[in-house]
Amino acid sequence: QMLSLLLDKCHKKRDLDLFMSIRDTIIREVASIPLFCKTVLLIENNSEFRKMRSLSIITHSFFNKNAMGAWLVAMFKGPRFAQNRVVDFLQLISNVTLNDLVGGKYGGDDLWQCSRSDIDSFISTRQETFEAVADLPSIIPALRILPPKSLEEAGTTSVVHYLLDKRMRRPWTLCSMLIDCMMS
């Protein structure tokens, strides 16, 4: 909670480059902690998990390319609980909005403002995060392990759409998938 509070305070002082630098460093370093996101996702108590997920540091960490790794593919192969949480993760990073990342409202209760740099940063971060997921080795075979309902939920996320679009553009992948379909 303390890091989330600090992160939020740094962002409200966004006119100062120093505060933005501190904020970006906090996000990058927390997201880079090995298995941090996996540990948060595997919190069994749903109430505690929702509390953790609502913290800005968690949202920013989940939505950071440094957080992606082999742990994500391993969770697809894990028990049902892990599979459900990894689908939750895909939905979460797919549904993050600019408002979630820039902290929402500035200047009053009714006025929502963001700068062009906020928009550009959001687009860039989203692209980098989706790229990091799409570049994970064995991500498509891992998705196929999911039970049908979970696969359907994962398949409706923006990150999986991005992943499939990227992979389908590779000639060898397309050929391999066609052969796989014909053999099934």
Coordinates of C-alpha atoms in Angstrom, one line a residue:
Q1 CA 0.0 0.0 0.0
M2 CA 2.9 2.3 0.7
L3 CA 4.4 1.9 -2.7
S4 CA 1.0 2.5 -4.3
L5 CA 0.6 5.7 -2.3
L6 CA 4.0 6.9 -3.3
L7 CA 3.3 6.0 -6.9
D8 CA 0.1 8.0 -6.9
K9 CA 1.7 11.0 -5.2
C10 CA 4.6 11.0 -7.7
H11 CA 2.1 11.0 -10.6
K12 CA 0.1 14.0 -9.2
K13 CA 3.4 15.9 -9.4
R14 CA 3.7 14.9 -13.0
D15 CA 5.0 18.3 -14.1
L16 CA 8.3 17.5 -12.5
D17 CA 10.5 15.2 -14.4
L18 CA 12.2 14.0 -11.2
F19 CA 8.9 12.6 -9.8
M20 CA 8.1 10.9 -13.1
S21 CA 11.6 9.4 -13.1
I22 CA 11.1 8.1 -9.6
R23 CA 7.7 6.7 -10.4
D24 CA 8.9 4.9 -13.5
T25 CA 11.8 3.5 -11.6
I26 CA 9.5 2.1 -8.9
I27 CA 7.2 0.5 -11.4
R28 CA 10.1 -1.0 -13.4
E29 CA 11.9 -2.4 -10.3
V30 CA 8.8 -3.9 -8.7
A31 CA 7.7 -5.4 -12.0
S32 CA 11.2 -6.9 -12.4
I33 CA 11.1 -8.7 -9.1
P34 CA 11.3 -12.4 -10.1
L35 CA 7.9 -14.1 -9.9
F36 CA 6.3 -11.1 -8.2
C37 CA 3.2 -11.1 -10.5
K38 CA 2.9 -14.8 -10.2
T39 CA 3.0 -14.6 -6.4
V40 CA 0.2 -12.0 -6.4
L41 CA -1.9 -14.0 -8.8
L42 CA -1.6 -17.1 -6.7
I43 CA -3.1 -15.5 -3.6
E44 CA -5.8 -18.0 -2.7
N45 CA -8.0 -15.7 -0.6
N46 CA -10.2 -13.9 -3.2
S47 CA -10.8 -10.9 -0.9
E48 CA -7.1 -10.4 -0.4
F49 CA -6.4 -10.9 -4.1
R50 CA -9.0 -8.2 -5.0
K51 CA -7.4 -5.8 -2.5
M52 CA -4.0 -6.4 -3.9
R53 CA -5.2 -6.1 -7.5
S54 CA -6.8 -2.8 -6.7
L55 CA -3.4 -1.2 -5.7
S56 CA -1.9 1.0 -8.4
I57 CA 1.5 -0.6 -8.0
I58 CA 0.0 -4.0 -8.9
T59 CA -1.8 -2.7 -11.9
H60 CA 1.3 -0.9 -13.1
S61 CA 3.5 -4.0 -12.4
F62 CA 1.1 -6.3 -14.3
F63 CA 1.0 -3.9 -17.2
N64 CA 4.8 -3.8 -17.6
K65 CA 6.9 -5.8 -20.1
N66 CA 9.4 -6.6 -17.3
A67 CA 6.8 -8.7 -15.5
M68 CA 6.4 -11.2 -18.3
G69 CA 8.3 -14.4 -18.2
A70 CA 8.2 -18.2 -18.3
W71 CA 6.1 -18.2 -15.2
L72 CA 3.1 -17.1 -17.3
V73 CA 3.4 -20.2 -19.6
A74 CA 3.9 -22.4 -16.6
M75 CA 0.7 -21.2 -15.0
F76 CA -1.3 -22.4 -18.1
K77 CA 0.1 -25.9 -17.4
G78 CA -0.7 -25.7 -13.6
P79 CA -3.8 -26.7 -11.6
R80 CA -7.2 -25.2 -12.4
F81 CA -6.8 -22.4 -9.9
A82 CA -3.5 -21.2 -11.6
Q83 CA -5.2 -21.5 -15.0
N84 CA -8.1 -19.4 -13.9
R85 CA -5.8 -16.8 -12.4
V86 CA -3.7 -16.6 -15.6
V87 CA -6.9 -16.0 -17.6
D88 CA -7.7 -13.3 -15.0
F89 CA -4.3 -11.8 -15.6
L90 CA -4.8 -11.8 -19.4
Q91 CA -8.2 -10.1 -18.9
L92 CA -6.7 -7.6 -16.5
I93 CA -3.8 -6.5 -18.8
S94 CA -6.2 -6.4 -21.8
N95 CA -8.7 -4.2 -20.0
V96 CA -6.2 -1.7 -18.5
T97 CA -7.2 1.8 -19.6
L98 CA -5.3 5.1 -19.8
N99 CA -7.3 6.2 -16.8
D100 CA -6.0 3.2 -14.8
L101 CA -2.4 4.2 -15.5
V102 CA -2.4 7.9 -15.3
G103 CA -4.4 8.0 -12.1
G104 CA -7.6 9.3 -13.2
K105 CA -8.9 12.8 -12.5
Y106 CA -6.9 16.0 -12.1
G107 CA -8.0 19.5 -11.3
G108 CA -11.4 18.6 -9.8
D109 CA -14.1 16.0 -9.4
D110 CA -15.6 16.4 -12.9
L111 CA -12.5 17.2 -14.9
W112 CA -10.5 14.4 -16.4
Q113 CA -7.3 15.6 -18.1
C114 CA -4.4 13.8 -19.6
S115 CA -1.5 15.0 -21.7
R116 CA -0.5 13.8 -25.1
S117 CA 2.6 12.3 -23.5
D118 CA 0.3 10.3 -21.2
I119 CA -1.6 8.9 -24.2
D120 CA 1.7 8.1 -26.1
S121 CA 3.1 6.5 -23.0
F122 CA 0.0 4.3 -22.5
I123 CA 0.1 3.2 -26.2
S124 CA 3.8 2.4 -26.0
T125 CA 3.5 0.5 -22.7
R126 CA 0.5 -1.5 -24.0
Q127 CA 2.4 -2.4 -27.2
E128 CA 5.5 -3.4 -25.2
T129 CA 3.5 -5.5 -22.8
F130 CA 1.5 -7.3 -25.5
E131 CA 4.8 -7.9 -27.4
A132 CA 6.4 -9.4 -24.3
V133 CA 3.5 -11.8 -23.9
A134 CA 3.5 -12.7 -27.7
D135 CA 7.2 -13.4 -27.6
L136 CA 7.0 -15.9 -24.8
P137 CA 8.1 -19.3 -26.1
S138 CA 5.4 -22.0 -26.1
I139 CA 2.6 -19.5 -25.3
I140 CA 0.2 -20.9 -28.0
P141 CA 0.6 -24.5 -27.0
A142 CA 0.1 -23.5 -23.4
L143 CA -3.1 -21.7 -24.3
R144 CA -4.4 -24.9 -25.9
I145 CA -4.1 -26.7 -22.5
L146 CA -6.8 -24.6 -21.0
P147 CA -10.3 -26.1 -20.5
P148 CA -12.8 -24.9 -23.2
K149 CA -14.5 -22.3 -21.0
S150 CA -11.2 -20.8 -19.9
L151 CA -9.8 -20.9 -23.5
E152 CA -12.9 -19.0 -24.7
E153 CA -12.4 -16.4 -22.0
A154 CA -8.7 -16.0 -22.8
G155 CA -9.4 -16.0 -26.5
T156 CA -11.6 -12.9 -26.1
T157 CA -8.8 -10.8 -24.6
S158 CA -7.0 -8.1 -26.6
V159 CA -3.6 -9.6 -25.6
V160 CA -4.4 -13.0 -27.1
H161 CA -5.8 -11.3 -30.2
Y162 CA -2.5 -9.5 -30.5
L163 CA -0.5 -12.6 -29.9
L164 CA -2.5 -14.6 -32.6
D165 CA -2.3 -11.8 -35.1
K166 CA 1.5 -11.5 -34.6
R167 CA 2.1 -15.3 -34.8
M168 CA -0.2 -15.9 -37.7
R169 CA 1.8 -13.5 -39.8
R170 CA 4.8 -15.8 -39.6
P171 CA 4.7 -18.2 -42.6
W172 CA 6.1 -21.2 -40.6
T173 CA 3.5 -20.8 -37.9
L174 CA 0.6 -20.6 -40.3
C175 CA 1.8 -23.7 -42.1
S176 CA 2.4 -25.6 -38.9
M177 CA -1.1 -24.7 -37.6
L178 CA -2.8 -25.8 -40.9
I179 CA -1.0 -29.1 -40.7
D180 CA -1.9 -29.5 -37.1
C181 CA -5.6 -28.8 -37.9
M182 CA -5.6 -31.3 -40.8
M183 CA -4.0 -34.0 -38.5
S184 CA -6.6 -33.4 -35.8

